[in-house]
Tab-separated table of C-alpha atoms in Angstrom:
chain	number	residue	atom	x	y	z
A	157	UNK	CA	0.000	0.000	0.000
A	158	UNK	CA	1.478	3.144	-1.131
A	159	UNK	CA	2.420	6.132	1.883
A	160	UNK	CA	-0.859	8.519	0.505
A	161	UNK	CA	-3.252	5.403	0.678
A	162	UNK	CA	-2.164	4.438	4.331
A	163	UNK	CA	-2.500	8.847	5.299
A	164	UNK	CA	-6.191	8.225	3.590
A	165	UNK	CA	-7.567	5.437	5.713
A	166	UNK	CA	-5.681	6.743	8.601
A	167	UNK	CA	-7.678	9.932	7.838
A	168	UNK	CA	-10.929	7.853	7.226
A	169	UNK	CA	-10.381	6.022	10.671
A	170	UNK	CA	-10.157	9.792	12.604
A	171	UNK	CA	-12.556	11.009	10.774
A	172	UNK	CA	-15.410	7.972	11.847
A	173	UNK	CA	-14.093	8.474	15.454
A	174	UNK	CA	-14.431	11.774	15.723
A	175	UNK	CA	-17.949	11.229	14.292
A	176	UNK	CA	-20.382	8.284	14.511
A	177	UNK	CA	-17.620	5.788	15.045
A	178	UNK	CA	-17.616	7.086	18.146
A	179	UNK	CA	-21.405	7.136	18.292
A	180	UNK	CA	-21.500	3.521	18.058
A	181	UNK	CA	-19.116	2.340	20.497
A	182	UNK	CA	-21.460	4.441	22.805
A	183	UNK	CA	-24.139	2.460	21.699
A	184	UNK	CA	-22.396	-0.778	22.163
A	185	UNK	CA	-21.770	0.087	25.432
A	186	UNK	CA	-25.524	1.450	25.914
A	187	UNK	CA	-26.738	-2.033	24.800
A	188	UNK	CA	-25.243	-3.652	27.426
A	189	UNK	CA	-26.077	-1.423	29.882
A	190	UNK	CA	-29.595	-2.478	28.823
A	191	UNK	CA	-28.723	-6.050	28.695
A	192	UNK	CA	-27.616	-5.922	31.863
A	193	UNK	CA	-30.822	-4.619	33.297
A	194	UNK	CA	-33.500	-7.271	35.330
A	195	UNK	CA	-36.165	-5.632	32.531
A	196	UNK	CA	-36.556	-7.351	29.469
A	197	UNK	CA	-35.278	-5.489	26.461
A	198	UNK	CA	-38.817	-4.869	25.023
A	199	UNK	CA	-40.319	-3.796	27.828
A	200	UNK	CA	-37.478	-0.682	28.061
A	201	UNK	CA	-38.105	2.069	26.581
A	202	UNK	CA	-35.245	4.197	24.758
A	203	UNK	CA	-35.912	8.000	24.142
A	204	UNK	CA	-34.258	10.145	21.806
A	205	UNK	CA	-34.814	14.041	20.959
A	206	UNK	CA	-35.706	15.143	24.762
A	207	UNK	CA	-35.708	18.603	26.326
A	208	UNK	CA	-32.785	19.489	28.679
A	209	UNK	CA	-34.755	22.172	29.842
A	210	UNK	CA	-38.702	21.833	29.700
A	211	UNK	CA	-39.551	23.982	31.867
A	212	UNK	CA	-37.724	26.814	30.159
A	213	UNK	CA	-38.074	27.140	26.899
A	214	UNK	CA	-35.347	29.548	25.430
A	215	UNK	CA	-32.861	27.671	27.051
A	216	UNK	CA	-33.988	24.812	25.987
A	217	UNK	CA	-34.479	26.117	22.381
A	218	UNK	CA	-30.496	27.148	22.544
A	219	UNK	CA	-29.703	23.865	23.745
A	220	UNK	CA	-31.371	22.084	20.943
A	221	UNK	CA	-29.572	24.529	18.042
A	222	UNK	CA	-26.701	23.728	19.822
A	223	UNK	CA	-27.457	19.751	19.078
A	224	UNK	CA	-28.716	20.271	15.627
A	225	UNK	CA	-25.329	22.379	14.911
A	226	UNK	CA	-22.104	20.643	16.276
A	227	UNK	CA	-22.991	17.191	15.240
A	228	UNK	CA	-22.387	19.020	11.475
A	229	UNK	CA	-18.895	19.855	12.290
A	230	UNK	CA	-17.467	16.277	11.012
A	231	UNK	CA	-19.455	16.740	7.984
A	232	UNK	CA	-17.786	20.160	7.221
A	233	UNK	CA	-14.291	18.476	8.243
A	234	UNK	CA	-14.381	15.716	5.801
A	235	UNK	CA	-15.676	18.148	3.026
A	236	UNK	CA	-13.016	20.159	3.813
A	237	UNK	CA	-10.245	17.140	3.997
A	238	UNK	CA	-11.995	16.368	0.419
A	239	UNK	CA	-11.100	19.734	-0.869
A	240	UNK	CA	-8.084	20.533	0.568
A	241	UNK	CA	-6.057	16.479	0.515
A	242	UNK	CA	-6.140	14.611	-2.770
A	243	UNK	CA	-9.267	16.875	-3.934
A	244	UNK	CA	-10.883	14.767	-6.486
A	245	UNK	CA	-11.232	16.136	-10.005
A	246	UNK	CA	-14.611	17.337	-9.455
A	247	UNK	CA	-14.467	18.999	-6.101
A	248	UNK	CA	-15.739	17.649	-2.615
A	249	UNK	CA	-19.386	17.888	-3.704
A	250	UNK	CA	-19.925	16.817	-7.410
A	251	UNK	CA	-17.967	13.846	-6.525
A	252	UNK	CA	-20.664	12.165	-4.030
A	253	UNK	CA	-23.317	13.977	-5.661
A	254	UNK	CA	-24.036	16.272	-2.749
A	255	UNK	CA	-25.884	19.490	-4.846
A	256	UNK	CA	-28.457	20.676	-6.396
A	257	UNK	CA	-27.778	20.013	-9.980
A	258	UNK	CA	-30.482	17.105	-10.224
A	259	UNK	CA	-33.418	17.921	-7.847
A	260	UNK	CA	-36.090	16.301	-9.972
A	261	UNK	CA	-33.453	13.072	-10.096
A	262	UNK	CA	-32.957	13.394	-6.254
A	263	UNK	CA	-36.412	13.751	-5.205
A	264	UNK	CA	-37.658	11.217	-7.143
A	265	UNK	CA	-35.401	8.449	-6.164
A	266	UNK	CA	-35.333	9.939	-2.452
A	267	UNK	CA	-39.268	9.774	-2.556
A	268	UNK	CA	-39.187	6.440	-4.167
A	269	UNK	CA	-37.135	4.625	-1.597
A	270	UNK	CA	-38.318	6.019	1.395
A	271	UNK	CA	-42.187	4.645	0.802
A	272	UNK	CA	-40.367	1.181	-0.227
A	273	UNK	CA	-38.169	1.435	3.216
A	274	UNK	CA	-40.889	3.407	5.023
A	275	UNK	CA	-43.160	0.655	5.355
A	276	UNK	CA	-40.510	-2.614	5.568
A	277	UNK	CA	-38.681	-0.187	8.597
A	278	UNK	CA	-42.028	0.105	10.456
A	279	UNK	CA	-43.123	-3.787	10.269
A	280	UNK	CA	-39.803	-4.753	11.187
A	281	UNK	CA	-39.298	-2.155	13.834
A	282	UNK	CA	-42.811	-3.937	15.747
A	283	UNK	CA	-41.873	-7.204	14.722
A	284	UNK	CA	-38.190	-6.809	16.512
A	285	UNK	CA	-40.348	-5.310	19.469
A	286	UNK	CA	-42.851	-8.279	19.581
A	287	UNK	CA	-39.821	-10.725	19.194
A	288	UNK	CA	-38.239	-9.085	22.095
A	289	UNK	CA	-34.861	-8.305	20.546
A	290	UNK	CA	-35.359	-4.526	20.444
A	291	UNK	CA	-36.233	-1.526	23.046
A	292	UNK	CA	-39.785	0.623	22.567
A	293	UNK	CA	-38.776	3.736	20.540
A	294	UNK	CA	-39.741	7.003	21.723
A	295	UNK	CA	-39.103	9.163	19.369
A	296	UNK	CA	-40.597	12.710	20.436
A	297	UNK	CA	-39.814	14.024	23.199
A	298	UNK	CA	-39.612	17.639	23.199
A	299	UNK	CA	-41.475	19.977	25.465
A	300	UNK	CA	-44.412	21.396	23.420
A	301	UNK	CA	-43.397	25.065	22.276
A	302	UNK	CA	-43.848	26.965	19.137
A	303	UNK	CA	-40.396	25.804	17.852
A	304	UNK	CA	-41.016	21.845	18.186
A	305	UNK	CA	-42.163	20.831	15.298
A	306	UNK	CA	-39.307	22.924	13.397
A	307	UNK	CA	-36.502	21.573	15.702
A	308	UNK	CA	-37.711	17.864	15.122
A	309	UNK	CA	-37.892	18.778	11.482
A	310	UNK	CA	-34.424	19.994	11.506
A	311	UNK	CA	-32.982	17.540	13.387
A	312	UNK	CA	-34.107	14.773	10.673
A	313	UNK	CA	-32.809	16.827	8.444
A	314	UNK	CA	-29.544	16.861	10.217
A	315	UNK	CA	-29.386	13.087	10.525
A	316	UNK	CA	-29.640	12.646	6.611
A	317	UNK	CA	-26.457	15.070	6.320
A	318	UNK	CA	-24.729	13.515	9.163
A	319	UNK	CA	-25.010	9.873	8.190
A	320	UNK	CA	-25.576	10.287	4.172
A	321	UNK	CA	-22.324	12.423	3.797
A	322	UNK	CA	-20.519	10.922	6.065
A	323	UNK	CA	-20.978	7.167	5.901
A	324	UNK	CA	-21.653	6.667	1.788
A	325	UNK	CA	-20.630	10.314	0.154
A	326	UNK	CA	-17.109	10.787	2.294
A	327	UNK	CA	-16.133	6.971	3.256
A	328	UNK	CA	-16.688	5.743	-0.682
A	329	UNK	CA	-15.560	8.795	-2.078
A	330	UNK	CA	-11.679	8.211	-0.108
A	331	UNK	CA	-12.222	4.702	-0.472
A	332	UNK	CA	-12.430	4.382	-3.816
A	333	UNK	CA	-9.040	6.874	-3.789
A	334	UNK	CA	-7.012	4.252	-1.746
A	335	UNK	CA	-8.009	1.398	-4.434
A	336	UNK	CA	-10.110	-0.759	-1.983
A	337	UNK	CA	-12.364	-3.005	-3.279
A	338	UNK	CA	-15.980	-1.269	-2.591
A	339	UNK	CA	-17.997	-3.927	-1.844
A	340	UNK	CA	-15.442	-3.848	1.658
A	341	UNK	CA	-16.820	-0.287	2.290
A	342	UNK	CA	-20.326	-1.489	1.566
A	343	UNK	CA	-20.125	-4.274	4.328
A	344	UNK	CA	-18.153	-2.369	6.823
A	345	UNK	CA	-19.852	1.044	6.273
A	346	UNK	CA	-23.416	-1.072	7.033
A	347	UNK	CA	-21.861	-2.764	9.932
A	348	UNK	CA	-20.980	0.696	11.844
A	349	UNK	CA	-24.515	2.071	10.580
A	350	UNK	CA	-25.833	-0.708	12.343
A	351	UNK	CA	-23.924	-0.379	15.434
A	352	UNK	CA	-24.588	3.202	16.488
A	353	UNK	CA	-27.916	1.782	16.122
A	354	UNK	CA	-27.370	-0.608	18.685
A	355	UNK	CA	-28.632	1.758	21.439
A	356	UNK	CA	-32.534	1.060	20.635
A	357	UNK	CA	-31.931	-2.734	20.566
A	358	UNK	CA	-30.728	-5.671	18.326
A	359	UNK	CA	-33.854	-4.309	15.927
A	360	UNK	CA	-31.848	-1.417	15.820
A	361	UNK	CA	-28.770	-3.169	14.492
A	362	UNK	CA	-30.202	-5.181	11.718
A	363	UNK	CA	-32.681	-3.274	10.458
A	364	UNK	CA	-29.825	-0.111	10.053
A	365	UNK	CA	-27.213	-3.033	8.677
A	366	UNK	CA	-29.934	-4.235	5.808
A	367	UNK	CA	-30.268	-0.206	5.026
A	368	UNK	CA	-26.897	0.559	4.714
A	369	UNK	CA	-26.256	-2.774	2.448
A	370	UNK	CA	-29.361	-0.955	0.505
A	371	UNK	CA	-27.749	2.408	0.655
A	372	UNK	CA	-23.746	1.598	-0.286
A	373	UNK	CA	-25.498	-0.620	-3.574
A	374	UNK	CA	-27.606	2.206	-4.535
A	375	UNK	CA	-24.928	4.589	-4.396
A	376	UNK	CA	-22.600	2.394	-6.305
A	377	UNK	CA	-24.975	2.603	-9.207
A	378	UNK	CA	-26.667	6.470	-8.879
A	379	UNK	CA	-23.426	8.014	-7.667
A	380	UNK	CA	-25.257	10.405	-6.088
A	381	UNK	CA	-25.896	11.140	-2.513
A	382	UNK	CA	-28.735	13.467	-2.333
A	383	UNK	CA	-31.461	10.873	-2.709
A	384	UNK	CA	-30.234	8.754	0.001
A	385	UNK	CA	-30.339	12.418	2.467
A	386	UNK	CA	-33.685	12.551	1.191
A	387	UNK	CA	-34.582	9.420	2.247
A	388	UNK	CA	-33.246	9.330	5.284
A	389	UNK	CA	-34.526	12.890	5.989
A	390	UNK	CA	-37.991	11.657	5.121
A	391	UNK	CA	-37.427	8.771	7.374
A	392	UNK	CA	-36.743	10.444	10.306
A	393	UNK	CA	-39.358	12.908	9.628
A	394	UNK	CA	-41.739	10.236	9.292
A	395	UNK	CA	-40.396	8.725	12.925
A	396	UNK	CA	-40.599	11.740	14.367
A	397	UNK	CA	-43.808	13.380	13.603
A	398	UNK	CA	-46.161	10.368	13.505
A	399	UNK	CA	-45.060	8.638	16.549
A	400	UNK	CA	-48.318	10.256	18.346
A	401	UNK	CA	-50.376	8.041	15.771
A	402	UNK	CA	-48.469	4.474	15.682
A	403	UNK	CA	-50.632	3.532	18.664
A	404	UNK	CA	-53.142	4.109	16.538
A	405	UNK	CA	-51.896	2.287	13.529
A	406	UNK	CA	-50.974	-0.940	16.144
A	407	UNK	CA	-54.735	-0.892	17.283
A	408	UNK	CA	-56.489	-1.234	13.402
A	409	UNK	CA	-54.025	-4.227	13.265
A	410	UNK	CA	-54.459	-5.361	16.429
C-alpha cells in the first residue's frame, strides 16, 4: 500500500471516530447497559430528541440549536479534507453527488425509496419489538413550544447530512481513492450504521445493517448522494412526527 493510501484510511479512521464511530461504540456500550438490566429489552423504553430544559423554553431552544449544529462539524471536516487532501477532479461535492444540480433526479429516487423502506422499517421495527430483541422507541420528546415541530424537522434533516455524507458520500468517495475493493466499504460502512444503532436494541442493528447494504449498492450505481439524504430525511421525519399516531396504527391491526 502506497504512503498517501495508508495517510487516507488513517484519515478515514479519525474522521469515523471523531464522528459516529464514536457514536457507536457508545451504543455498544448502551446495549449492554440495557442487557444488563432485570427488565426485558422490550419492555425498556429508549428516548431520543428530549428537552434538557422543559420547563424553560429559550434555554432549551439554545440547547437544541446547539445539538442540531455541532454534530455538522465532522461533515464540514471531511468536506473540507476532500477539498483541501487529494481533492478529487470534481471537487468535494460533485464527486458524491451532494448538490443541487439534479433535484427532480434526487427527489424522485429519495421519494421512491423512502415509501419502499418506510413501510418494511415500520413492520420490522414492531416485529423486533414483539420478538423481544429490540427496546420501545420514543421518538418525540420535546417539550411542546412553538419551535417543536421545526426543531424535530431539523434535526431529521440533520441526521440525513450527518449519516448520508458521512458514511456513503465521504467513506466511498476516499475509499475508492485508496483502491479498496468497494464492496469492503459497503459491508463495513453497514456494519458501523448498524452499530450506532445498537442503542434502541438488536432491531436497531439489523434493520440499520440491511439499510446501509441498501444504501452503499444504490450509491454504487446512482453516484449520487442526495437521494439517500432525502430518504433518510424523510425517514426520520416520518419517525418523528407520527409517533403520536403508531398507537393508533398498532390498534387497526391489532
Amino acid at each position: 500500500m502506497r504512503v498517501g493510501d495508508r495517510r487516507l484510511r488513517a484519515e478515514i479512521g479519525i474522521v469515523l471516530l471523531l464522528s459516529l464511530g464514536q457514536s457507536a461504540v457508545y451504543a455498544v456500550l448502551s446495549i449492554i447497559e440495557k442487557l444488563t438490566r432485570p427488565t426485558p429489552l422490550n419492555q425498556q423504553t429508549t428516548a431520543i430528541n428530549t428537552s434538557a430544559t422543559p420547563d424553560r423554553p429559550w434555554l432549551d431552544l439554545a440547547y437544541q440549536l446547539a445539538w442540531l449544529t455541532f454534530p455538522l462539524i465532522p461533515v464540514v471536516l471531511a468536506l473540507h479534507l476532500l477539498a483541501t487532501q487529494r481533492r478529487p477532479d470534481e471537487g468535494p461535492f460533485r464527486v458524491m453527488g451532494f448538490d443541487l444540480r439534479r433535484p427532480g433526479f434526487d427527489l424522485g429516487w429519495g421519494f421512491g425509496v423512502f415509501a419502499v423502506i418506510g413501510v418494511a422499517g415500520l413492520a420490522f421495527y414492531l416485529a423486533a419489538v414483539e420478538l423481544g430483541i429490540n427496546t420501545q422507541v420514543s421518538t418525540a420528546n420535546l417539550a411542546a413550544a412553538w419551535w417543536t415541530v421545526p426543531v424535530l424537522v431539523l434535526r431529521a434533516i440533520m441526521n440525513g447530512v450527518l449519516e448520508e455524507v458521512l458514511m456513503i458520500g465521504y467513506l466511498f468517495t476516499r475509499w475508492t481513492q485508496t483502491g479498496g475493493r468497494m464492496w469492503v466499504i459497503v459491508v463495513v460502512s453497514a456494519f458501523i450504521r448498524g452499530g450506532y444503532h445498537l442503542y434502541q436494541g438488536f432491531g436497531g442493528f439489523l434493520g440499520n445493517l440491511v439499510m446501509g447494504l441498501v444504501f452503499g449498492w444504490l450509491y454504487l450505481r446512482i453516484r449520487r448522494v442526495m437521494p439517500l439524504v432525502i430518504t433518510h430525511s424523510l425517514l426520520d421525519i416520518a419517525a418523528f412526527l407520527g409517533a403520536p399516531l403508531l398507537p393508533v396504527v398498532m390498534a387497526w391491526f391489532s
